[in-house]
Each structure stands twice: as C-alpha cells, then as structure tokens.
PDB file of N, CA, C and O in Angstrom:
ATOM      1  N   MET A  10      32.920  18.139 -13.813  1.00  0.00           N
ATOM      2  CA  MET A  10      32.526  19.091 -15.083  1.00  0.00           C
ATOM      3  C   MET A  10      34.001  18.937 -15.948  1.00  0.00           C
ATOM      4  O   MET A  10      35.227  19.377 -15.664  1.00  0.00           O
ATOM      5  N   LYS A  11      33.637  19.178 -17.191  1.00  0.00           N
ATOM      6  CA  LYS A  11      34.852  19.093 -18.106  1.00  0.00           C
ATOM      7  C   LYS A  11      34.973  20.497 -18.582  1.00  0.00           C
ATOM      8  O   LYS A  11      34.187  21.113 -18.786  1.00  0.00           O
ATOM      9  N   ARG A  12      36.498  20.849 -18.799  1.00  0.00           N
ATOM     10  CA  ARG A  12      36.948  22.065 -18.994  1.00  0.00           C
ATOM     11  C   ARG A  12      37.056  21.905 -20.499  1.00  0.00           C
ATOM     12  O   ARG A  12      37.042  21.269 -21.127  1.00  0.00           O
ATOM     13  N   ILE A  13      36.518  23.668 -21.006  1.00  0.00           N
ATOM     14  CA  ILE A  13      36.827  23.918 -21.980  1.00  0.00           C
ATOM     15  C   ILE A  13      37.690  24.303 -22.413  1.00  0.00           C
ATOM     16  O   ILE A  13      38.531  25.124 -22.052  1.00  0.00           O
ATOM     17  N   LYS A  14      38.216  23.629 -23.765  1.00  0.00           N
ATOM     18  CA  LYS A  14      39.843  23.978 -23.908  1.00  0.00           C
ATOM     19  C   LYS A  14      39.524  25.061 -24.762  1.00  0.00           C
ATOM     20  O   LYS A  14      38.566  26.116 -25.169  1.00  0.00           O
ATOM     21  N   LYS A  15      41.126  26.043 -24.733  1.00  0.00           N
ATOM     22  CA  LYS A  15      41.193  27.343 -25.012  1.00  0.00           C
ATOM     23  C   LYS A  15      40.380  27.452 -26.433  1.00  0.00           C
ATOM     24  O   LYS A  15      39.623  28.831 -26.919  1.00  0.00           O
ATOM     25  N   SER A  16      41.110  26.343 -27.485  1.00  0.00           N
ATOM     26  CA  SER A  16      40.896  26.922 -28.619  1.00  0.00           C
ATOM     27  C   SER A  16      39.143  26.682 -28.959  1.00  0.00           C
ATOM     28  O   SER A  16      38.619  27.480 -29.765  1.00  0.00           O
ATOM     29  N   THR A  17      38.257  26.020 -28.112  1.00  0.00           N
ATOM     30  CA  THR A  17      36.992  26.336 -28.838  1.00  0.00           C
ATOM     31  C   THR A  17      36.326  27.615 -27.942  1.00  0.00           C
ATOM     32  O   THR A  17      35.461  28.265 -28.436  1.00  0.00           O
ATOM     33  N   GLY A  18      36.672  27.655 -26.389  1.00  0.00           N
ATOM     34  CA  GLY A  18      36.240  29.010 -26.053  1.00  0.00           C
ATOM     35  C   GLY A  18      36.578  30.090 -26.557  1.00  0.00           C
ATOM     36  O   GLY A  18      35.757  31.193 -26.570  1.00  0.00           O
ATOM     37  N   LEU A  19      37.684  30.239 -27.311  1.00  0.00           N
ATOM     38  CA  LEU A  19      37.861  31.403 -28.031  1.00  0.00           C
ATOM     39  C   LEU A  19      37.077  31.792 -29.397  1.00  0.00           C
ATOM     40  O   LEU A  19      36.830  32.746 -29.436  1.00  0.00           O
ATOM     41  N   THR A  20      36.934  30.596 -29.999  1.00  0.00           N
ATOM     42  CA  THR A  20      36.167  30.524 -31.275  1.00  0.00           C
ATOM     43  C   THR A  20      34.915  30.703 -30.789  1.00  0.00           C
ATOM     44  O   THR A  20      34.156  31.562 -31.481  1.00  0.00           O
ATOM     45  N   ILE A  21      34.005  30.791 -29.911  1.00  0.00           N
ATOM     46  CA  ILE A  21      33.029  30.408 -29.514  1.00  0.00           C
ATOM     47  C   ILE A  21      32.995  32.139 -29.173  1.00  0.00           C
ATOM     48  O   ILE A  21      32.098  33.015 -29.668  1.00  0.00           O
ATOM     49  N   ALA A  22      33.621  32.497 -28.600  1.00  0.00           N
ATOM     50  CA  ALA A  22      33.687  34.099 -28.184  1.00  0.00           C
ATOM     51  C   ALA A  22      33.402  35.066 -29.282  1.00  0.00           C
ATOM     52  O   ALA A  22      33.318  36.194 -29.378  1.00  0.00           O
ATOM     53  N   LEU A  23      34.504  34.594 -30.233  1.00  0.00           N
ATOM     54  CA  LEU A  23      34.562  35.116 -31.454  1.00  0.00           C
ATOM     55  C   LEU A  23      33.361  35.299 -32.486  1.00  0.00           C
ATOM     56  O   LEU A  23      33.017  36.362 -32.885  1.00  0.00           O
ATOM     57  N   LEU A  24      32.968  33.989 -32.578  1.00  0.00           N
ATOM     58  CA  LEU A  24      31.584  33.805 -33.071  1.00  0.00           C
ATOM     59  C   LEU A  24      30.396  34.715 -32.632  1.00  0.00           C
ATOM     60  O   LEU A  24      29.564  35.171 -33.417  1.00  0.00           O
ATOM     61  N   ILE A  25      30.620  34.775 -31.496  1.00  0.00           N
ATOM     62  CA  ILE A  25      29.293  35.823 -30.808  1.00  0.00           C
ATOM     63  C   ILE A  25      29.487  36.981 -31.444  1.00  0.00           C
ATOM     64  O   ILE A  25      28.699  37.517 -31.357  1.00  0.00           O
ATOM     65  N   TYR A  26      30.953  37.056 -30.996  1.00  0.00           N
ATOM     66  CA  TYR A  26      31.338  39.237 -31.065  1.00  0.00           C
ATOM     67  C   TYR A  26      30.955  39.078 -32.992  1.00  0.00           C
ATOM     68  O   TYR A  26      30.335  40.192 -32.729  1.00  0.00           O
ATOM     69  N   VAL A  27      31.269  38.347 -33.712  1.00  0.00           N
ATOM     70  CA  VAL A  27      30.840  38.615 -35.045  1.00  0.00           C
ATOM     71  C   VAL A  27      29.473  38.675 -35.083  1.00  0.00           C
ATOM     72  O   VAL A  27      29.411  39.576 -36.262  1.00  0.00           O
ATOM     73  N   SER A  28      28.928  37.992 -34.570  1.00  0.00           N
ATOM     74  CA  SER A  28      27.187  37.534 -34.944  1.00  0.00           C
ATOM     75  C   SER A  28      26.947  38.781 -34.379  1.00  0.00           C
ATOM     76  O   SER A  28      25.757  39.572 -35.442  1.00  0.00           O
ATOM     77  N   ALA A  29      27.015  39.325 -33.124  1.00  0.00           N
ATOM     78  CA  ALA A  29      26.481  40.392 -32.582  1.00  0.00           C
ATOM     79  C   ALA A  29      26.924  41.904 -33.591  1.00  0.00           C
ATOM     80  O   ALA A  29      26.222  42.669 -33.784  1.00  0.00           O
ATOM     81  N   THR A  30      28.234  41.994 -33.869  1.00  0.00           N
ATOM     82  CA  THR A  30      28.255  43.111 -34.711  1.00  0.00           C
ATOM     83  C   THR A  30      27.589  43.401 -35.768  1.00  0.00           C
ATOM     84  O   THR A  30      27.455  43.800 -36.527  1.00  0.00           O
ATOM     85  N   ALA A  31      27.874  42.231 -36.654  1.00  0.00           N
ATOM     86  CA  ALA A  31      26.621  41.859 -37.737  1.00  0.00           C
ATOM     87  C   ALA A  31      25.422  42.406 -37.300  1.00  0.00           C
ATOM     88  O   ALA A  31      24.803  43.072 -38.454  1.00  0.00           O
ATOM     89  N   ALA A  32      25.061  41.763 -36.702  1.00  0.00           N
ATOM     90  CA  ALA A  32      23.579  41.649 -36.223  1.00  0.00           C
ATOM     91  C   ALA A  32      23.084  43.455 -36.215  1.00  0.00           C
ATOM     92  O   ALA A  32      22.094  43.958 -36.225  1.00  0.00           O
ATOM     93  N   TYR A  33      24.444  44.281 -35.502  1.00  0.00           N
ATOM     94  CA  TYR A  33      24.048  45.384 -34.592  1.00  0.00           C
ATOM     95  C   TYR A  33      24.464  46.741 -36.296  1.00  0.00           C
ATOM     96  O   TYR A  33      23.400  47.398 -36.736  1.00  0.00           O
ATOM     97  N   PHE A  34      25.674  46.440 -36.757  1.00  0.00           N
ATOM     98  CA  PHE A  34      26.038  47.465 -37.715  1.00  0.00           C
ATOM     99  C   PHE A  34      25.476  47.271 -39.172  1.00  0.00           C
ATOM    100  O   PHE A  34      25.188  48.002 -39.832  1.00  0.00           O
ATOM    101  N   LEU A  35      25.031  45.997 -39.835  1.00  0.00           N
ATOM    102  CA  LEU A  35      25.002  45.844 -41.247  1.00  0.00           C
ATOM    103  C   LEU A  35      23.624  46.425 -41.605  1.00  0.00           C
ATOM    104  O   LEU A  35      23.600  47.023 -42.243  1.00  0.00           O
ATOM    105  N   PRO A  36      22.520  46.330 -40.758  1.00  0.00           N
ATOM    106  CA  PRO A  36      21.166  47.255 -41.362  1.00  0.00           C
ATOM    107  C   PRO A  36      21.010  48.480 -41.150  1.00  0.00           C
ATOM    108  O   PRO A  36      21.049  48.934 -41.863  1.00  0.00           O
ATOM    109  N   ARG A  37      22.127  48.778 -39.889  1.00  0.00           N
ATOM    110  CA  ARG A  37      22.428  50.268 -40.240  1.00  0.00           C
ATOM    111  C   ARG A  37      23.427  50.859 -41.112  1.00  0.00           C
ATOM    112  O   ARG A  37      23.600  52.291 -41.584  1.00  0.00           O
ATOM    113  N   ASN A  38      24.137  49.953 -41.825  1.00  0.00           N
ATOM    114  CA  ASN A  38      25.250  50.983 -42.687  1.00  0.00           C
ATOM    115  C   ASN A  38      24.849  50.679 -44.080  1.00  0.00           C
ATOM    116  O   ASN A  38      24.161  49.459 -44.626  1.00  0.00           O
ATOM    117  N   THR A  39      24.770  51.852 -44.784  1.00  0.00           N
ATOM    118  CA  THR A  39      24.078  51.980 -46.519  1.00  0.00           C
ATOM    119  C   THR A  39      25.314  52.323 -46.707  1.00  0.00           C
ATOM    120  O   THR A  39      24.638  52.830 -48.418  1.00  0.00           O
ATOM    121  N   GLU A  40      26.347  52.635 -46.738  1.00  0.00           N
ATOM    122  CA  GLU A  40      27.458  52.862 -47.309  1.00  0.00           C
ATOM    123  C   GLU A  40      27.977  51.765 -48.115  1.00  0.00           C
ATOM    124  O   GLU A  40      28.331  52.051 -49.763  1.00  0.00           O
ATOM    125  N   ILE A  41      27.639  50.876 -48.077  1.00  0.00           N
ATOM    126  CA  ILE A  41      27.969  49.403 -48.873  1.00  0.00           C
ATOM    127  C   ILE A  41      27.133  48.515 -49.164  1.00  0.00           C
ATOM    128  O   ILE A  41      25.611  48.538 -48.885  1.00  0.00           O
ATOM    129  N   GLY A  42      26.919  48.069 -50.362  1.00  0.00           N
ATOM    130  CA  GLY A  42      26.051  47.150 -50.719  1.00  0.00           C
ATOM    131  C   GLY A  42      25.592  45.938 -50.394  1.00  0.00           C
ATOM    132  O   GLY A  42      26.625  45.308 -49.467  1.00  0.00           O
ATOM    133  N   HIS A  43      24.623  45.224 -50.487  1.00  0.00           N
ATOM    134  CA  HIS A  43      24.139  43.959 -49.864  1.00  0.00           C
ATOM    135  C   HIS A  43      25.066  42.702 -49.987  1.00  0.00           C
ATOM    136  O   HIS A  43      25.778  42.318 -49.127  1.00  0.00           O
ATOM    137  N   THR A  44      25.919  42.843 -51.071  1.00  0.00           N
ATOM    138  CA  THR A  44      26.859  41.721 -51.757  1.00  0.00           C
ATOM    139  C   THR A  44      27.971  41.985 -50.487  1.00  0.00           C
ATOM    140  O   THR A  44      28.760  40.804 -50.115  1.00  0.00           O
ATOM    141  N   GLU A  45      28.330  43.014 -50.632  1.00  0.00           N
ATOM    142  CA  GLU A  45      29.399  43.350 -49.770  1.00  0.00           C
ATOM    143  C   GLU A  45      29.465  43.442 -48.072  1.00  0.00           C
ATOM    144  O   GLU A  45      30.583  42.630 -47.752  1.00  0.00           O
ATOM    145  N   LYS A  46      28.536  43.673 -47.681  1.00  0.00           N
ATOM    146  CA  LYS A  46      28.245  42.983 -46.348  1.00  0.00           C
ATOM    147  C   LYS A  46      28.419  41.497 -45.897  1.00  0.00           C
ATOM    148  O   LYS A  46      28.980  41.292 -45.286  1.00  0.00           O
ATOM    149  N   TYR A  47      27.169  40.694 -46.766  1.00  0.00           N
ATOM    150  CA  TYR A  47      27.788  39.104 -46.806  1.00  0.00           C
ATOM    151  C   TYR A  47      28.969  38.575 -46.864  1.00  0.00           C
ATOM    152  O   TYR A  47      29.103  37.745 -45.926  1.00  0.00           O
ATOM    153  N   VAL A  48      29.472  39.218 -47.884  1.00  0.00           N
ATOM    154  CA  VAL A  48      31.143  38.872 -48.184  1.00  0.00           C
ATOM    155  C   VAL A  48      31.779  39.165 -47.155  1.00  0.00           C
ATOM    156  O   VAL A  48      32.547  38.444 -46.641  1.00  0.00           O
ATOM    157  N   THR A  49      31.757  40.224 -46.036  1.00  0.00           N
ATOM    158  CA  THR A  49      32.718  40.308 -45.112  1.00  0.00           C
ATOM    159  C   THR A  49      32.187  39.564 -43.896  1.00  0.00           C
ATOM    160  O   THR A  49      32.834  39.577 -43.439  1.00  0.00           O
ATOM    161  N   VAL A  50      31.090  39.343 -43.579  1.00  0.00           N
ATOM    162  CA  VAL A  50      30.538  38.865 -42.574  1.00  0.00           C
ATOM    163  C   VAL A  50      30.888  37.432 -42.750  1.00  0.00           C
ATOM    164  O   VAL A  50      31.453  36.590 -42.207  1.00  0.00           O
ATOM    165  N   ALA A  51      31.290  36.542 -44.131  1.00  0.00           N
ATOM    166  CA  ALA A  51      31.413  35.386 -44.386  1.00  0.00           C
ATOM    167  C   ALA A  51      33.136  35.386 -44.181  1.00  0.00           C
ATOM    168  O   ALA A  51      33.520  34.285 -43.812  1.00  0.00           O
ATOM    169  N   ALA A  52      33.565  36.238 -44.582  1.00  0.00           N
ATOM    170  CA  ALA A  52      34.990  36.070 -44.242  1.00  0.00           C
ATOM    171  C   ALA A  52      35.749  36.000 -43.048  1.00  0.00           C
ATOM    172  O   ALA A  52      36.238  35.071 -42.468  1.00  0.00           O
ATOM    173  N   SER A  53      34.486  36.805 -42.134  1.00  0.00           N
ATOM    174  CA  SER A  53      34.871  36.803 -40.629  1.00  0.00           C
ATOM    175  C   SER A  53      34.724  35.883 -40.138  1.00  0.00           C
ATOM    176  O   SER A  53      35.487  34.979 -39.378  1.00  0.00           O
ATOM    177  N   TYR A  54      33.403  34.873 -40.877  1.00  0.00           N
ATOM    178  CA  TYR A  54      33.619  33.503 -40.003  1.00  0.00           C
ATOM    179  C   TYR A  54      34.342  31.971 -40.578  1.00  0.00           C
ATOM    180  O   TYR A  54      34.759  31.609 -39.551  1.00  0.00           O
ATOM    181  N   LEU A  55      35.135  32.544 -41.757  1.00  0.00           N
ATOM    182  CA  LEU A  55      35.845  31.769 -42.550  1.00  0.00           C
ATOM    183  C   LEU A  55      37.343  32.093 -41.396  1.00  0.00           C
ATOM    184  O   LEU A  55      37.713  30.786 -41.310  1.00  0.00           O
ATOM    185  N   ILE A  56      37.403  33.393 -41.235  1.00  0.00           N
ATOM    186  CA  ILE A  56      39.023  33.429 -40.648  1.00  0.00           C
ATOM    187  C   ILE A  56      38.610  33.067 -38.989  1.00  0.00           C
ATOM    188  O   ILE A  56      39.445  32.719 -38.671  1.00  0.00           O
ATOM    189  N   VAL A  57      37.367  32.912 -38.723  1.00  0.00           N
ATOM    190  CA  VAL A  57      37.371  32.504 -37.326  1.00  0.00           C
ATOM    191  C   VAL A  57      37.595  30.880 -37.550  1.00  0.00           C
ATOM    192  O   VAL A  57      38.251  29.986 -36.428  1.00  0.00           O
ATOM    193  N   PHE A  58      37.070  30.572 -38.121  1.00  0.00           N
ATOM    194  CA  PHE A  58      37.319  29.142 -38.680  1.00  0.00           C
ATOM    195  C   PHE A  58      38.334  28.470 -38.664  1.00  0.00           C
ATOM    196  O   PHE A  58      39.064  27.667 -38.112  1.00  0.00           O
ATOM    197  N   VAL A  59      39.373  29.384 -39.227  1.00  0.00           N
ATOM    198  CA  VAL A  59      40.686  29.194 -39.281  1.00  0.00           C
ATOM    199  C   VAL A  59      41.715  28.989 -38.154  1.00  0.00           C
ATOM    200  O   VAL A  59      42.290  28.125 -38.118  1.00  0.00           O
ATOM    201  N   LEU A  60      41.168  30.172 -37.530  1.00  0.00           N
ATOM    202  CA  LEU A  60      42.130  30.366 -36.514  1.00  0.00           C
ATOM    203  C   LEU A  60      41.375  28.963 -35.281  1.00  0.00           C
ATOM    204  O   LEU A  60      42.375  28.784 -34.601  1.00  0.00           O
ATOM    205  N   TRP A  61      40.431  28.599 -35.521  1.00  0.00           N
ATOM    206  CA  TRP A  61      40.348  27.277 -34.454  1.00  0.00           C
ATOM    207  C   TRP A  61      40.599  26.166 -34.629  1.00  0.00           C
ATOM    208  O   TRP A  61      41.014  25.285 -34.221  1.00  0.00           O
ATOM    209  N   LEU A  62      40.864  25.804 -36.152  1.00  0.00           N
ATOM    210  CA  LEU A  62      41.681  24.939 -37.098  1.00  0.00           C
ATOM    211  C   LEU A  62      42.996  24.776 -36.092  1.00  0.00           C
ATOM    212  O   LEU A  62      43.870  23.976 -35.924  1.00  0.00           O
ATOM    213  N   VAL A  63      43.647  26.547 -36.357  1.00  0.00           N
ATOM    214  CA  VAL A  63      45.213  26.467 -36.069  1.00  0.00           C
ATOM    215  C   VAL A  63      45.346  26.592 -34.198  1.00  0.00           C
ATOM    216  O   VAL A  63      46.297  25.718 -34.199  1.00  0.00           O
ATOM    217  N   LEU A  64      44.149  26.710 -33.591  1.00  0.00           N
ATOM    218  CA  LEU A  64      44.603  26.530 -32.184  1.00  0.00           C
ATOM    219  C   LEU A  64      44.406  25.458 -31.909  1.00  0.00           C
ATOM    220  O   LEU A  64      45.530  24.551 -30.943  1.00  0.00           O
ATOM    221  N   ARG A  65      43.524  24.529 -32.881  1.00  0.00           N
ATOM    222  CA  ARG A  65      43.599  23.093 -31.893  1.00  0.00           C
ATOM    223  C   ARG A  65      44.756  21.947 -32.544  1.00  0.00           C
ATOM    224  O   ARG A  65      45.161  21.594 -32.018  1.00  0.00           O
ATOM    225  N   LYS A  66      45.269  22.501 -33.444  1.00  0.00           N
ATOM    226  CA  LYS A  66      46.656  21.733 -33.815  1.00  0.00           C
ATOM    227  C   LYS A  66      47.473  22.392 -33.252  1.00  0.00           C
ATOM    228  O   LYS A  66      48.431  21.406 -32.432  1.00  0.00           O
ATOM    229  N   LYS A  67      47.574  23.043 -32.802  1.00  0.00           N
ATOM    230  CA  LYS A  67      48.583  24.014 -31.659  1.00  0.00           C
ATOM    231  C   LYS A  67      48.269  23.104 -30.613  1.00  0.00           C
ATOM    232  O   LYS A  67      49.195  22.879 -29.581  1.00  0.00           O
ATOM    233  N   GLU A  68      47.218  23.176 -29.622  1.00  0.00           N
ATOM    234  CA  GLU A  68      46.782  22.324 -28.480  1.00  0.00           C
ATOM    235  C   GLU A  68      47.627  20.828 -28.348  1.00  0.00           C
ATOM    236  O   GLU A  68      48.148  20.403 -27.839  1.00  0.00           O
ATOM    237  N   GLU A  69      47.343  20.097 -29.608  1.00  0.00           N
ATOM    238  CA  GLU A  69      47.655  18.864 -30.036  1.00  0.00           C
ATOM    239  C   GLU A  69      48.913  18.193 -30.038  1.00  0.00           C
ATOM    240  O   GLU A  69      49.295  17.672 -29.552  1.00  0.00           O
ATOM    241  N   MET A  70      49.589  19.524 -30.809  1.00  0.00           N
ATOM    242  CA  MET A  70      51.245  19.452 -30.986  1.00  0.00           C
ATOM    243  C   MET A  70      51.495  19.530 -29.304  1.00  0.00           C
ATOM    244  O   MET A  70      52.733  19.040 -28.610  1.00  0.00           O
ATOM    245  N   GLN A  71      51.080  20.588 -28.579  1.00  0.00           N
ATOM    246  CA  GLN A  71      51.707  20.914 -27.052  1.00  0.00           C
ATOM    247  C   GLN A  71      51.396  19.539 -26.547  1.00  0.00           C
ATOM    248  O   GLN A  71      52.305  19.324 -25.605  1.00  0.00           O
ATOM    249  N   ARG A  72      50.066  19.181 -26.563  1.00  0.00           N
ATOM    250  CA  ARG A  72      49.981  17.745 -25.697  1.00  0.00           C
ATOM    251  C   ARG A  72      50.886  16.341 -26.450  1.00  0.00           C
ATOM    252  O   ARG A  72      51.194  15.855 -24.976  1.00  0.00           O
ATOM    253  N   ARG A  73      51.283  16.593 -27.253  1.00  0.00           N
ATOM    254  CA  ARG A  73      52.042  15.279 -27.667  1.00  0.00           C
ATOM    255  C   ARG A  73      53.343  15.284 -27.310  1.00  0.00           C
ATOM    256  O   ARG A  73      54.125  14.724 -26.847  1.00  0.00           O
ATOM    257  N   ARG A  74      54.038  16.746 -27.362  1.00  0.00           N
ATOM    258  CA  ARG A  74      55.408  17.194 -26.662  1.00  0.00           C
ATOM    259  C   ARG A  74      55.342  16.620 -25.485  1.00  0.00           C
ATOM    260  O   ARG A  74      56.394  15.965 -24.543  1.00  0.00           O
ATOM    261  N   PHE A  75      54.524  17.192 -24.162  1.00  0.00           N
ATOM    262  CA  PHE A  75      53.831  17.122 -23.113  1.00  0.00           C
ATOM    263  C   PHE A  75      53.884  15.355 -22.872  1.00  0.00           C
ATOM    264  O   PHE A  75      54.670  15.025 -22.025  1.00  0.00           O
ATOM    265  N   GLU A  76      53.542  14.558 -23.578  1.00  0.00           N
ATOM    266  CA  GLU A  76      53.216  13.433 -23.793  1.00  0.00           C
ATOM    267  C   GLU A  76      54.237  12.564 -23.708  1.00  0.00           C
ATOM    268  O   GLU A  76      55.157  11.937 -23.461  1.00  0.00           O
ATOM    269  N   ASP A  77      55.618  12.746 -24.832  1.00  0.00           N
ATOM    270  CA  ASP A  77      57.073  12.510 -24.917  1.00  0.00           C
ATOM    271  C   ASP A  77      57.421  13.058 -24.087  1.00  0.00           C
ATOM    272  O   ASP A  77      58.791  11.938 -23.685  1.00  0.00           O
ATOM    273  N   ASN A  78      57.714  14.011 -23.441  1.00  0.00           N
ATOM    274  CA  ASN A  78      58.709  14.648 -22.119  1.00  0.00           C
ATOM    275  C   ASN A  78      58.504  13.718 -21.013  1.00  0.00           C
ATOM    276  O   ASN A  78      58.829  13.585 -20.168  1.00  0.00           O
ATOM    277  N   SER A  79      57.013  13.128 -20.796  1.00  0.00           N
ATOM    278  CA  SER A  79      56.570  12.899 -19.948  1.00  0.00           C
ATOM    279  C   SER A  79      57.010  11.084 -19.652  1.00  0.00           C
ATOM    280  O   SER A  79      56.798  10.434 -18.762  1.00  0.00           O
ATOM    281  N   LYS A  80      57.233  10.451 -20.783  1.00  0.00           N
ATOM    282  CA  LYS A  80      57.345   8.991 -20.940  1.00  0.00           C
ATOM    283  C   LYS A  80      58.809   8.685 -20.363  1.00  0.00           C
ATOM    284  O   LYS A  80      60.299   9.662 -20.757  1.00  0.00           O
ATOM    285  N   PRO A  81      59.029   7.660 -19.451  1.00  0.00           N
ATOM    286  CA  PRO A  81      60.015   7.398 -18.960  1.00  0.00           C
ATOM    287  C   PRO A  81      61.618   6.767 -20.673  1.00  0.00           C
ATOM    288  O   PRO A  81      60.717   6.133 -21.396  1.00  0.00           O
ATOM    289  N   HIS A  82      62.703   7.342 -20.562  1.00  0.00           N
ATOM    290  CA  HIS A  82      63.377   6.949 -21.245  1.00  0.00           C
ATOM    291  C   HIS A  82      63.721   5.202 -20.891  1.00  0.00           C
ATOM    292  O   HIS A  82      64.668   4.959 -20.112  1.00  0.00           O
TER     293      HIS A  82
END
C-alpha cells in the first residue's frame, strides 16, 4: 500500500473541513450577503491550494537534501 504524503493528507483534511463548514454555516448565516459568502469560501479554497503547493515544495526540498546527503563523495 502506498503511503499518502503529508502535504496531500493535510490538504484533503482541510478541504473536507472547509467544505463541511461552508455547507453547515453558509445557509444559516443571514448577517452577510451571498457574494461575501462565496468570496469567503473561494478564498478558503485558494489558501488551502497555496498551502498544498508550499508543502509539496518543502517535501521536494527535503527529499533532495536527503538524496544529496546520502550520496557518497
């Protein structure tokens, strides 16, 4: 069985959380307009996507560092 990367696992968990929170709270919130609701959800998804990119880059850098250190000189 292939192991899920930390960046992917965390991203999936955050996407589920943002989606569940949006599905539960947005219909019940009458304080703000529809446009604000959708912009907030879209911004949340964008933040999760950027976090995923940053974590993938960090994992790639760690992998390269490990490979460089394990090479015989």
